[in-house]
PDB file of C-alpha atoms in Angstrom:
ATOM      1  CA  UNK A   1       0.000   0.000   0.000  1.00 60.00           C
ATOM      2  CA  UNK A   2       2.920   2.351   0.644  1.00 71.00           C
ATOM      3  CA  UNK A   3       4.036   2.005  -2.970  1.00 81.00           C
ATOM      4  CA  UNK A   4       0.545   2.694  -4.338  1.00 88.00           C
ATOM      5  CA  UNK A   5       0.093   5.854  -2.280  1.00 88.00           C
ATOM      6  CA  UNK A   6       3.580   7.144  -3.084  1.00 86.00           C
ATOM      7  CA  UNK A   7       2.963   6.411  -6.755  1.00 89.00           C
ATOM      8  CA  UNK A   8      -0.238   8.455  -6.489  1.00 90.00           C
ATOM      9  CA  UNK A   9       1.662  11.350  -4.905  1.00 88.00           C
ATOM     10  CA  UNK A  10       4.319  11.110  -7.637  1.00 88.00           C
ATOM     11  CA  UNK A  11       1.658  11.100 -10.365  1.00 90.00           C
ATOM     12  CA  UNK A  12       0.404  14.465  -9.110  1.00 87.00           C
ATOM     13  CA  UNK A  13       3.659  16.053 -10.271  1.00 86.00           C
ATOM     14  CA  UNK A  14       3.965  18.538  -7.416  1.00 84.00           C
ATOM     15  CA  UNK A  15       7.048  17.132  -5.660  1.00 82.00           C
ATOM     16  CA  UNK A  16      10.617  16.792  -6.850  1.00 82.00           C
ATOM     17  CA  UNK A  17      12.218  13.329  -6.720  1.00 85.00           C
ATOM     18  CA  UNK A  18      14.387  14.543  -3.837  1.00 84.00           C
ATOM     19  CA  UNK A  19      11.449  15.762  -1.795  1.00 82.00           C
ATOM     20  CA  UNK A  20       9.486  12.614  -2.592  1.00 84.00           C
ATOM     21  CA  UNK A  21      12.381  10.462  -1.333  1.00 84.00           C
ATOM     22  CA  UNK A  22      12.510  12.493   1.880  1.00 78.00           C
ATOM     23  CA  UNK A  23       8.728  12.207   2.137  1.00 76.00           C
ATOM     24  CA  UNK A  24       8.955   8.399   1.868  1.00 79.00           C
ATOM     25  CA  UNK A  25      11.431   8.232   4.784  1.00 77.00           C
ATOM     26  CA  UNK A  26       8.753   9.578   7.138  1.00 76.00           C
ATOM     27  CA  UNK A  27       6.943   6.225   6.789  1.00 81.00           C
ATOM     28  CA  UNK A  28       3.433   7.611   7.049  1.00 88.00           C
ATOM     29  CA  UNK A  29       2.070   4.109   6.490  1.00 89.00           C
ATOM     30  CA  UNK A  30       3.028   3.216  10.063  1.00 91.00           C
ATOM     31  CA  UNK A  31       0.506   5.806  11.223  1.00 94.00           C
ATOM     32  CA  UNK A  32      -2.118   4.629   8.728  1.00 96.00           C
ATOM     33  CA  UNK A  33      -1.678   0.951   9.605  1.00 95.00           C
ATOM     34  CA  UNK A  34      -2.338   1.596  13.299  1.00 96.00           C
ATOM     35  CA  UNK A  35      -4.962   4.326  13.002  1.00 97.00           C
ATOM     36  CA  UNK A  36      -7.148   2.657  10.370  1.00 98.00           C
ATOM     37  CA  UNK A  37      -6.557  -1.018  11.099  1.00 96.00           C
ATOM     38  CA  UNK A  38     -10.294  -1.765  11.442  1.00 96.00           C
ATOM     39  CA  UNK A  39     -11.428  -0.630   7.965  1.00 97.00           C
ATOM     40  CA  UNK A  40     -11.901  -2.631   4.754  1.00 96.00           C
ATOM     41  CA  UNK A  41      -9.047  -2.921   2.193  1.00 94.00           C
ATOM     42  CA  UNK A  42     -10.798  -0.519  -0.221  1.00 93.00           C
ATOM     43  CA  UNK A  43     -11.379   1.998   2.545  1.00 97.00           C
ATOM     44  CA  UNK A  44      -7.801   1.555   3.797  1.00 96.00           C
ATOM     45  CA  UNK A  45      -6.300   2.626   0.460  1.00 95.00           C
ATOM     46  CA  UNK A  46      -8.296   5.867   0.626  1.00 97.00           C
ATOM     47  CA  UNK A  47      -7.194   6.344   4.245  1.00 97.00           C
ATOM     48  CA  UNK A  48      -3.591   5.951   3.106  1.00 95.00           C
ATOM     49  CA  UNK A  49      -3.988   8.561   0.383  1.00 95.00           C
ATOM     50  CA  UNK A  50      -5.831  10.814   2.834  1.00 96.00           C
ATOM     51  CA  UNK A  51      -2.881  10.882   5.241  1.00 94.00           C
ATOM     52  CA  UNK A  52      -0.521  11.565   2.342  1.00 92.00           C
ATOM     53  CA  UNK A  53      -2.892  14.333   1.234  1.00 93.00           C
ATOM     54  CA  UNK A  54      -2.522  15.999   4.642  1.00 92.00           C
ATOM     55  CA  UNK A  55       1.244  15.977   4.275  1.00 87.00           C
ATOM     56  CA  UNK A  56       0.998  17.477   0.799  1.00 89.00           C
ATOM     57  CA  UNK A  57      -1.300  20.253   2.024  1.00 91.00           C
ATOM     58  CA  UNK A  58       0.879  21.003   5.067  1.00 85.00           C
ATOM     59  CA  UNK A  59       4.083  20.957   3.030  1.00 82.00           C
ATOM     60  CA  UNK A  60       2.684  23.199   0.310  1.00 84.00           C
ATOM     61  CA  UNK A  61       0.893  25.708   2.540  1.00 82.00           C
ATOM     62  CA  UNK A  62       3.934  26.058   4.833  1.00 76.00           C
ATOM     63  CA  UNK A  63       5.488  28.089   2.021  1.00 75.00           C
ATOM     64  CA  UNK A  64       2.441  30.256   1.326  1.00 74.00           C
ATOM     65  CA  UNK A  65       1.782  33.683   2.784  1.00 76.00           C
ATOM     66  CA  UNK A  66      -1.371  34.528   4.717  1.00 74.00           C
ATOM     67  CA  UNK A  67      -2.738  36.135   1.524  1.00 78.00           C
ATOM     68  CA  UNK A  68      -1.858  33.257  -0.843  1.00 80.00           C
ATOM     69  CA  UNK A  69      -3.309  30.540   1.385  1.00 80.00           C
ATOM     70  CA  UNK A  70      -6.977  31.620   1.208  1.00 86.00           C
ATOM     71  CA  UNK A  71      -6.968  31.282  -2.605  1.00 86.00           C
ATOM     72  CA  UNK A  72      -5.817  27.661  -2.375  1.00 87.00           C
ATOM     73  CA  UNK A  73      -8.343  26.959   0.391  1.00 89.00           C
ATOM     74  CA  UNK A  74     -11.201  28.442  -1.657  1.00 90.00           C
ATOM     75  CA  UNK A  75     -10.302  26.236  -4.620  1.00 89.00           C
ATOM     76  CA  UNK A  76     -10.266  23.102  -2.444  1.00 92.00           C
ATOM     77  CA  UNK A  77     -13.701  23.974  -1.059  1.00 93.00           C
ATOM     78  CA  UNK A  78     -15.063  24.175  -4.594  1.00 90.00           C
ATOM     79  CA  UNK A  79     -14.048  20.608  -5.498  1.00 92.00           C
ATOM     80  CA  UNK A  80     -15.246  19.317  -2.140  1.00 95.00           C
ATOM     81  CA  UNK A  81     -18.692  20.725  -2.921  1.00 93.00           C
ATOM     82  CA  UNK A  82     -18.582  19.122  -6.385  1.00 91.00           C
ATOM     83  CA  UNK A  83     -15.659  16.831  -7.271  1.00 90.00           C
ATOM     84  CA  UNK A  84     -16.455  17.289 -10.965  1.00 86.00           C
ATOM     85  CA  UNK A  85     -16.133  21.088 -10.732  1.00 81.00           C
ATOM     86  CA  UNK A  86     -12.433  21.521 -11.510  1.00 76.00           C
ATOM     87  CA  UNK A  87     -11.596  25.016 -12.749  1.00 76.00           C
ATOM     88  CA  UNK A  88      -9.919  25.513 -16.127  1.00 75.00           C
ATOM     89  CA  UNK A  89      -6.751  26.764 -14.389  1.00 75.00           C
ATOM     90  CA  UNK A  90      -6.868  24.928 -11.069  1.00 74.00           C
ATOM     91  CA  UNK A  91      -4.721  25.860  -8.088  1.00 82.00           C
ATOM     92  CA  UNK A  92      -2.169  23.218  -7.162  1.00 85.00           C
ATOM     93  CA  UNK A  93      -4.068  21.790  -4.203  1.00 90.00           C
ATOM     94  CA  UNK A  94      -7.397  21.897  -6.011  1.00 90.00           C
ATOM     95  CA  UNK A  95      -6.276  19.223  -8.473  1.00 88.00           C
ATOM     96  CA  UNK A  96      -4.716  17.119  -5.714  1.00 90.00           C
ATOM     97  CA  UNK A  97      -7.876  17.125  -3.592  1.00 94.00           C
ATOM     98  CA  UNK A  98     -10.152  16.531  -6.581  1.00 92.00           C
ATOM     99  CA  UNK A  99      -8.186  13.402  -7.488  1.00 90.00           C
ATOM    100  CA  UNK A 100      -8.719  11.935  -4.022  1.00 96.00           C
ATOM    101  CA  UNK A 101     -12.193  13.232  -3.105  1.00 96.00           C
ATOM    102  CA  UNK A 102     -13.819  11.950  -6.297  1.00 95.00           C
ATOM    103  CA  UNK A 103     -12.641   8.432  -5.449  1.00 96.00           C
ATOM    104  CA  UNK A 104     -13.976   8.764  -1.889  1.00 97.00           C
ATOM    105  CA  UNK A 105     -17.419   9.772  -3.131  1.00 96.00           C
ATOM    106  CA  UNK A 106     -17.514   7.099  -5.859  1.00 96.00           C
ATOM    107  CA  UNK A 107     -16.060   4.197  -3.856  1.00 97.00           C
ATOM    108  CA  UNK A 108     -17.289   4.773  -0.298  1.00 97.00           C
ATOM    109  CA  UNK A 109     -20.552   6.559  -1.101  1.00 97.00           C
ATOM    110  CA  UNK A 110     -20.648   8.250   2.322  1.00 97.00           C
ATOM    111  CA  UNK A 111     -24.170   8.691   3.772  1.00 97.00           C
ATOM    112  CA  UNK A 112     -25.405  12.322   3.869  1.00 97.00           C
ATOM    113  CA  UNK A 113     -25.009  12.989   7.622  1.00 97.00           C
ATOM    114  CA  UNK A 114     -21.568  11.365   7.746  1.00 97.00           C
ATOM    115  CA  UNK A 115     -20.409  13.250   4.663  1.00 97.00           C
ATOM    116  CA  UNK A 116     -21.761  16.563   5.982  1.00 97.00           C
ATOM    117  CA  UNK A 117     -19.945  16.244   9.319  1.00 98.00           C
ATOM    118  CA  UNK A 118     -16.692  15.250   7.633  1.00 98.00           C
ATOM    119  CA  UNK A 119     -16.903  18.203   5.219  1.00 97.00           C
ATOM    120  CA  UNK A 120     -17.651  20.573   8.094  1.00 97.00           C
ATOM    121  CA  UNK A 121     -14.606  19.495  10.087  1.00 98.00           C
ATOM    122  CA  UNK A 122     -12.252  19.250   7.106  1.00 97.00           C
ATOM    123  CA  UNK A 123     -13.212  22.790   6.065  1.00 97.00           C
ATOM    124  CA  UNK A 124     -12.561  23.979   9.641  1.00 97.00           C
ATOM    125  CA  UNK A 125      -9.064  22.528   9.196  1.00 96.00           C
ATOM    126  CA  UNK A 126      -8.589  24.275   5.840  1.00 94.00           C
ATOM    127  CA  UNK A 127      -9.763  27.615   7.220  1.00 93.00           C
ATOM    128  CA  UNK A 128      -7.157  27.420   9.982  1.00 93.00           C
ATOM    129  CA  UNK A 129      -4.201  27.224   7.581  1.00 88.00           C
ATOM    130  CA  UNK A 130      -4.031  30.955   6.731  1.00 87.00           C
ATOM    131  CA  UNK A 131      -4.274  31.656  10.468  1.00 89.00           C
ATOM    132  CA  UNK A 132      -1.198  29.489  11.071  1.00 85.00           C
ATOM    133  CA  UNK A 133       0.624  31.275   8.260  1.00 83.00           C
ATOM    134  CA  UNK A 134      -0.202  34.652   9.787  1.00 87.00           C
ATOM    135  CA  UNK A 135       1.208  33.508  13.147  1.00 88.00           C
ATOM    136  CA  UNK A 136       4.457  32.542  11.422  1.00 82.00           C
ATOM    137  CA  UNK A 137       4.646  35.875   9.611  1.00 83.00           C
ATOM    138  CA  UNK A 138       3.895  38.038  12.618  1.00 87.00           C
ATOM    139  CA  UNK A 139       5.683  35.934  15.241  1.00 85.00           C
ATOM    140  CA  UNK A 140       2.532  35.740  17.351  1.00 89.00           C
ATOM    141  CA  UNK A 141       3.049  33.790  20.572  1.00 90.00           C
ATOM    142  CA  UNK A 142      -0.186  32.199  21.756  1.00 93.00           C
ATOM    143  CA  UNK A 143      -1.076  31.413  25.341  1.00 93.00           C
ATOM    144  CA  UNK A 144      -2.261  27.966  26.455  1.00 93.00           C
ATOM    145  CA  UNK A 145      -5.943  28.471  25.588  1.00 94.00           C
ATOM    146  CA  UNK A 146      -5.246  30.204  22.283  1.00 95.00           C
ATOM    147  CA  UNK A 147      -2.809  27.476  21.326  1.00 95.00           C
ATOM    148  CA  UNK A 148      -5.284  24.611  21.746  1.00 96.00           C
ATOM    149  CA  UNK A 149      -8.012  26.646  20.048  1.00 95.00           C
ATOM    150  CA  UNK A 150      -5.864  26.782  16.919  1.00 96.00           C
ATOM    151  CA  UNK A 151      -4.236  23.346  17.038  1.00 96.00           C
ATOM    152  CA  UNK A 152      -7.518  21.468  17.445  1.00 96.00           C
ATOM    153  CA  UNK A 153      -8.468  23.016  14.117  1.00 96.00           C
ATOM    154  CA  UNK A 154      -5.143  23.088  12.271  1.00 93.00           C
ATOM    155  CA  UNK A 155      -4.321  19.454  13.051  1.00 93.00           C
ATOM    156  CA  UNK A 156      -7.303  18.226  11.018  1.00 96.00           C
ATOM    157  CA  UNK A 157      -7.803  15.520  13.599  1.00 97.00           C
ATOM    158  CA  UNK A 158     -11.590  15.447  13.945  1.00 98.00           C
ATOM    159  CA  UNK A 159     -12.059  14.834  10.224  1.00 98.00           C
ATOM    160  CA  UNK A 160      -9.311  12.188  10.381  1.00 98.00           C
ATOM    161  CA  UNK A 161     -11.159  10.373  13.172  1.00 98.00           C
ATOM    162  CA  UNK A 162     -14.478  10.644  11.308  1.00 98.00           C
ATOM    163  CA  UNK A 163     -12.944   9.097   8.209  1.00 98.00           C
ATOM    164  CA  UNK A 164     -12.894   5.810  10.140  1.00 97.00           C
ATOM    165  CA  UNK A 165     -16.656   5.452   9.661  1.00 97.00           C
ATOM    166  CA  UNK A 166     -16.977   7.286   6.325  1.00 98.00           C
ATOM    167  CA  UNK A 167     -18.982   4.486   4.598  1.00 97.00           C
ATOM    168  CA  UNK A 168     -21.440   4.187   7.500  1.00 97.00           C
ATOM    169  CA  UNK A 169     -24.438   6.156   8.671  1.00 95.00           C
ATOM    170  CA  UNK A 170     -24.115   7.680  12.116  1.00 96.00           C
ATOM    171  CA  UNK A 171     -26.934   9.900  13.304  1.00 95.00           C
ATOM    172  CA  UNK A 172     -26.103  13.379  14.589  1.00 96.00           C
ATOM    173  CA  UNK A 173     -27.537  12.611  18.027  1.00 96.00           C
ATOM    174  CA  UNK A 174     -25.076   9.701  18.291  1.00 97.00           C
ATOM    175  CA  UNK A 175     -21.999  11.314  16.737  1.00 97.00           C
ATOM    176  CA  UNK A 176     -22.528  14.512  18.723  1.00 97.00           C
ATOM    177  CA  UNK A 177     -23.427  12.905  22.036  1.00 98.00           C
ATOM    178  CA  UNK A 178     -21.570  14.547  24.915  1.00 98.00           C
ATOM    179  CA  UNK A 179     -19.381  11.526  25.712  1.00 98.00           C
ATOM    180  CA  UNK A 180     -18.585  10.782  22.065  1.00 98.00           C
ATOM    181  CA  UNK A 181     -17.570  14.406  21.466  1.00 98.00           C
ATOM    182  CA  UNK A 182     -15.533  14.479  24.675  1.00 98.00           C
ATOM    183  CA  UNK A 183     -13.653  11.358  23.553  1.00 98.00           C
ATOM    184  CA  UNK A 184     -12.904  12.993  20.202  1.00 98.00           C
ATOM    185  CA  UNK A 185     -11.550  16.200  21.766  1.00 98.00           C
ATOM    186  CA  UNK A 186      -9.460  14.350  24.362  1.00 98.00           C
ATOM    187  CA  UNK A 187      -7.991  12.103  21.673  1.00 98.00           C
ATOM    188  CA  UNK A 188      -7.111  15.149  19.588  1.00 98.00           C
ATOM    189  CA  UNK A 189      -5.405  16.785  22.578  1.00 98.00           C
ATOM    190  CA  UNK A 190      -3.447  13.618  23.358  1.00 98.00           C
ATOM    191  CA  UNK A 191      -2.156  13.455  19.793  1.00 98.00           C
ATOM    192  CA  UNK A 192      -1.320  17.167  19.750  1.00 97.00           C
ATOM    193  CA  UNK A 193       0.611  16.936  23.016  1.00 98.00           C
ATOM    194  CA  UNK A 194       2.523  13.780  22.105  1.00 97.00           C
ATOM    195  CA  UNK A 195       3.405  15.121  18.681  1.00 95.00           C
ATOM    196  CA  UNK A 196       4.679  18.348  20.226  1.00 96.00           C
ATOM    197  CA  UNK A 197       6.834  16.489  22.734  1.00 97.00           C
ATOM    198  CA  UNK A 198       8.358  14.273  20.028  1.00 95.00           C
ATOM    199  CA  UNK A 199       8.909  17.118  17.553  1.00 94.00           C
ATOM    200  CA  UNK A 200      10.072  19.785  20.005  1.00 95.00           C
ATOM    201  CA  UNK A 201      13.803  19.126  19.696  1.00 94.00           C
ATOM    202  CA  UNK A 202      13.822  19.394  15.901  1.00 92.00           C
ATOM    203  CA  UNK A 203      11.539  22.418  15.934  1.00 91.00           C
ATOM    204  CA  UNK A 204      13.432  24.391  18.582  1.00 92.00           C
ATOM    205  CA  UNK A 205      16.624  23.993  16.594  1.00 90.00           C
ATOM    206  CA  UNK A 206      14.970  26.018  13.837  1.00 85.00           C
ATOM    207  CA  UNK A 207      14.351  29.023  16.078  1.00 77.00           C
ATOM    208  CA  UNK A 208      11.279  30.635  17.644  1.00 69.00           C
ATOM    209  CA  UNK A 209       9.212  30.776  14.446  1.00 71.00           C
ATOM    210  CA  UNK A 210       9.591  27.017  13.964  1.00 75.00           C
ATOM    211  CA  UNK A 211       8.543  26.158  17.517  1.00 79.00           C
ATOM    212  CA  UNK A 212       5.758  28.737  17.886  1.00 82.00           C
ATOM    213  CA  UNK A 213       3.003  26.097  17.496  1.00 89.00           C
ATOM    214  CA  UNK A 214       4.280  23.671  20.129  1.00 94.00           C
ATOM    215  CA  UNK A 215       2.752  23.181  23.586  1.00 96.00           C
ATOM    216  CA  UNK A 216       6.194  22.629  25.156  1.00 96.00           C
ATOM    217  CA  UNK A 217       7.216  26.118  24.070  1.00 94.00           C
ATOM    218  CA  UNK A 218       3.907  27.563  25.340  1.00 95.00           C
ATOM    219  CA  UNK A 219       4.441  26.053  28.825  1.00 97.00           C
ATOM    220  CA  UNK A 220       8.125  26.998  28.778  1.00 95.00           C
ATOM    221  CA  UNK A 221       7.261  30.651  28.126  1.00 94.00           C
ATOM    222  CA  UNK A 222       4.511  30.689  30.739  1.00 94.00           C
ATOM    223  CA  UNK A 223       6.512  29.061  33.568  1.00 95.00           C
ATOM    224  CA  UNK A 224      10.064  30.188  32.716  1.00 96.00           C
ATOM    225  CA  UNK A 225      11.561  27.124  34.437  1.00 97.00           C
ATOM    226  CA  UNK A 226      13.341  25.387  31.596  1.00 95.00           C
ATOM    227  CA  UNK A 227      12.613  22.683  29.031  1.00 95.00           C
ATOM    228  CA  UNK A 228      12.589  19.703  31.431  1.00 96.00           C
ATOM    229  CA  UNK A 229      10.049  21.427  33.686  1.00 97.00           C
ATOM    230  CA  UNK A 230       7.831  22.123  30.658  1.00 97.00           C
ATOM    231  CA  UNK A 231       8.132  18.479  29.558  1.00 97.00           C
ATOM    232  CA  UNK A 232       7.162  17.297  33.054  1.00 97.00           C
ATOM    233  CA  UNK A 233       4.093  19.551  33.128  1.00 98.00           C
ATOM    234  CA  UNK A 234       3.016  18.436  29.665  1.00 98.00           C
ATOM    235  CA  UNK A 235       3.578  14.788  30.628  1.00 97.00           C
ATOM    236  CA  UNK A 236       1.292  15.131  33.649  1.00 98.00           C
ATOM    237  CA  UNK A 237      -1.387  16.704  31.471  1.00 98.00           C
ATOM    238  CA  UNK A 238      -1.086  13.827  29.004  1.00 98.00           C
ATOM    239  CA  UNK A 239      -1.472  11.201  31.751  1.00 98.00           C
ATOM    240  CA  UNK A 240      -4.595  12.899  33.155  1.00 98.00           C
ATOM    241  CA  UNK A 241      -6.150  13.194  29.695  1.00 98.00           C
ATOM    242  CA  UNK A 242      -5.488   9.550  28.902  1.00 98.00           C
ATOM    243  CA  UNK A 243      -7.178   8.429  32.121  1.00 98.00           C
ATOM    244  CA  UNK A 244     -10.143  10.662  31.242  1.00 98.00           C
ATOM    245  CA  UNK A 245     -10.321   9.034  27.797  1.00 98.00           C
ATOM    246  CA  UNK A 246     -10.472   5.559  29.329  1.00 98.00           C
ATOM    247  CA  UNK A 247     -13.238   6.718  31.697  1.00 98.00           C
ATOM    248  CA  UNK A 248     -15.222   8.053  28.731  1.00 98.00           C
ATOM    249  CA  UNK A 249     -14.819   4.789  26.853  1.00 98.00           C
ATOM    250  CA  UNK A 250     -16.036   2.825  29.862  1.00 97.00           C
ATOM    251  CA  UNK A 251     -19.054   5.171  30.081  1.00 97.00           C
ATOM    252  CA  UNK A 252     -19.965   5.024  26.393  1.00 97.00           C
ATOM    253  CA  UNK A 253     -23.778   4.803  26.218  1.00 96.00           C
ATOM    254  CA  UNK A 254     -25.985   2.689  23.978  1.00 97.00           C
ATOM    255  CA  UNK A 255     -28.577   4.315  21.731  1.00 96.00           C
ATOM    256  CA  UNK A 256     -31.298   1.692  21.313  1.00 95.00           C
ATOM    257  CA  UNK A 257     -30.176   0.794  17.794  1.00 97.00           C
ATOM    258  CA  UNK A 258     -27.838  -2.157  17.341  1.00 97.00           C
ATOM    259  CA  UNK A 259     -26.350  -0.869  14.087  1.00 97.00           C
ATOM    260  CA  UNK A 260     -25.664   2.603  15.496  1.00 97.00           C
ATOM    261  CA  UNK A 261     -24.250   1.104  18.692  1.00 98.00           C
ATOM    262  CA  UNK A 262     -21.823  -1.011  16.658  1.00 97.00           C
ATOM    263  CA  UNK A 263     -20.633   1.925  14.528  1.00 97.00           C
ATOM    264  CA  UNK A 264     -20.095   4.225  17.511  1.00 97.00           C
ATOM    265  CA  UNK A 265     -18.296   1.475  19.428  1.00 97.00           C
ATOM    266  CA  UNK A 266     -15.971   0.929  16.465  1.00 97.00           C
ATOM    267  CA  UNK A 267     -15.440   4.685  16.283  1.00 98.00           C
ATOM    268  CA  UNK A 268     -14.504   4.789  19.978  1.00 98.00           C
ATOM    269  CA  UNK A 269     -12.067   1.904  19.508  1.00 98.00           C
ATOM    270  CA  UNK A 270     -10.684   3.783  16.516  1.00 98.00           C
ATOM    271  CA  UNK A 271      -9.946   6.768  18.760  1.00 98.00           C
ATOM    272  CA  UNK A 272      -7.914   4.528  21.068  1.00 98.00           C
ATOM    273  CA  UNK A 273      -6.139   3.182  17.975  1.00 98.00           C
ATOM    274  CA  UNK A 274      -5.253   6.739  16.973  1.00 98.00           C
ATOM    275  CA  UNK A 275      -3.554   7.424  20.313  1.00 98.00           C
ATOM    276  CA  UNK A 276      -1.382   4.337  19.881  1.00 97.00           C
ATOM    277  CA  UNK A 277      -0.840   5.056  16.184  1.00 97.00           C
ATOM    278  CA  UNK A 278       0.595   8.482  16.891  1.00 96.00           C
ATOM    279  CA  UNK A 279       3.077   7.095  19.421  1.00 96.00           C
ATOM    280  CA  UNK A 280       4.204   4.202  17.218  1.00 94.00           C
ATOM    281  CA  UNK A 281       4.583   6.437  14.192  1.00 94.00           C
ATOM    282  CA  UNK A 282       6.442   9.195  16.031  1.00 94.00           C
ATOM    283  CA  UNK A 283       8.944   6.908  17.765  1.00 93.00           C
ATOM    284  CA  UNK A 284       9.677   5.194  14.470  1.00 90.00           C
ATOM    285  CA  UNK A 285       9.986   8.368  12.397  1.00 86.00           C
ATOM    286  CA  UNK A 286      13.379   9.605  11.212  1.00 86.00           C
ATOM    287  CA  UNK A 287      11.746  12.996  10.932  1.00 85.00           C
ATOM    288  CA  UNK A 288      12.012  13.432  14.705  1.00 90.00           C
ATOM    289  CA  UNK A 289      14.707  11.011  15.848  1.00 91.00           C
ATOM    290  CA  UNK A 290      17.021  10.395  12.918  1.00 88.00           C
ATOM    291  CA  UNK A 291      18.961   7.127  13.122  1.00 89.00           C
ATOM    292  CA  UNK A 292      17.619   6.435  16.646  1.00 92.00           C
ATOM    293  CA  UNK A 293      14.091   6.104  15.269  1.00 90.00           C
ATOM    294  CA  UNK A 294      12.499   2.752  16.034  1.00 90.00           C
ATOM    295  CA  UNK A 295      15.279   1.608  18.366  1.00 93.00           C
ATOM    296  CA  UNK A 296      14.663  -0.021  21.723  1.00 93.00           C
ATOM    297  CA  UNK A 297      17.099   2.472  23.252  1.00 92.00           C
ATOM    298  CA  UNK A 298      14.841   5.374  22.318  1.00 92.00           C
ATOM    299  CA  UNK A 299      11.792   3.683  23.834  1.00 91.00           C
ATOM    300  CA  UNK A 300      13.490   2.793  27.109  1.00 91.00           C
ATOM    301  CA  UNK A 301      15.745   5.739  27.976  1.00 89.00           C
ATOM    302  CA  UNK A 302      13.383   8.439  26.613  1.00 86.00           C
ATOM    303  CA  UNK A 303      16.164  11.033  26.550  1.00 87.00           C
ATOM    304  CA  UNK A 304      17.261  13.256  23.681  1.00 87.00           C
ATOM    305  CA  UNK A 305      20.261  15.506  23.255  1.00 88.00           C
ATOM    306  CA  UNK A 306      19.094  19.045  22.502  1.00 90.00           C
ATOM    307  CA  UNK A 307      20.064  20.061  18.979  1.00 89.00           C
ATOM    308  CA  UNK A 308      21.964  23.311  18.516  1.00 89.00           C
ATOM    309  CA  UNK A 309      20.221  26.274  16.937  1.00 85.00           C
ATOM    310  CA  UNK A 310      20.608  26.165  13.160  1.00 83.00           C
ATOM    311  CA  UNK A 311      22.550  29.003  11.590  1.00 69.00           C
ATOM    312  CA  UNK A 312      20.566  30.613   8.767  1.00 57.00           C
TER     313      UNK A 312
END
C-alpha cells in the first residue's frame, strides 16, 4: 500500500524526486496501519492517500503567505462541494484534492449525515491554515488556551477520526453525544501533546518561528523554568487526559439501535487506535529522531540531546 500511495503522490507532479524520497522516509504508512486497522481494504487505500494528502497540504501551505493561502483553500472547497467542478486553471491543491475526493465519493458513497460532518470538520481545518501562516509571519506567541483553540483546528484531527466510519451512517444525536464528542476532543489533545513532545527538539533547533506552534514552548514561556520542567508539566497533562479518555470509553452509552451502537463502538475503539498510532509512528519516524528512530534504546531511555540552533 505504501508504494501505491507514493505512486499516487508522484503522479500528481507537485514534488521533486528529492522531496518525494525524503517524504517516503517519514513512513506515514506506520501511522495509517495503526490508526485505520479496522477498515476494509478498499477503505484503507483511501485512508492511506488521505494521510498523504494531509502531508501534501501542510508541506505546500507552509510556504504560502497569509494572503496566498486563502486562494488555495477556496479552490479546495469548490471541489469538495462538487468533485467534478475543476476550474480551467486549477490551483495546485485543487487538483490534488479533486483526485482523491472523487474516489472517496464514488467508492465509499458516504451517507449524507456522515459526509456533511466530515466536510464541516475538514473545512474547519482548511480555514485554519491561513491563520497558522499569519502567526508565522507576525511571530505571534499564543497562550495555552489560544494554542489549543488553533491546534484542534489546524491538526485536522476530527475529520481524520471521522474518516474511520466514512462508509457508515451515524446519526447526529449519536456522533454529537456529549461523551462521544468528549472522547474525540481528548484524543485530539493527546495526539497534539505527544506530537509536540516528540517534535520539540527538531523544531526548537529552527528558532522561535519554527517552535511557535508547540505546547512545550507555550508552557516553557509561561513558567520560565526550563525545558525539562515544561516536559514534566506536559507529561502530567497527558497522563490525566489519557485516564479521562479511558473513563469516557467505559461510560460510552448505547442508543437503542444495534447498528448505530456497533458503529459508535468501532469509532470509539478507533480513537484509542489513533492514540497508539501516533506514538508508534512518532517513535519510528526519522523525521524526529534520525537514526535512533524505532530503536529499543529510544523507547526505554526516553532522553534526547538538545540540537543546537541552526545558523541561517
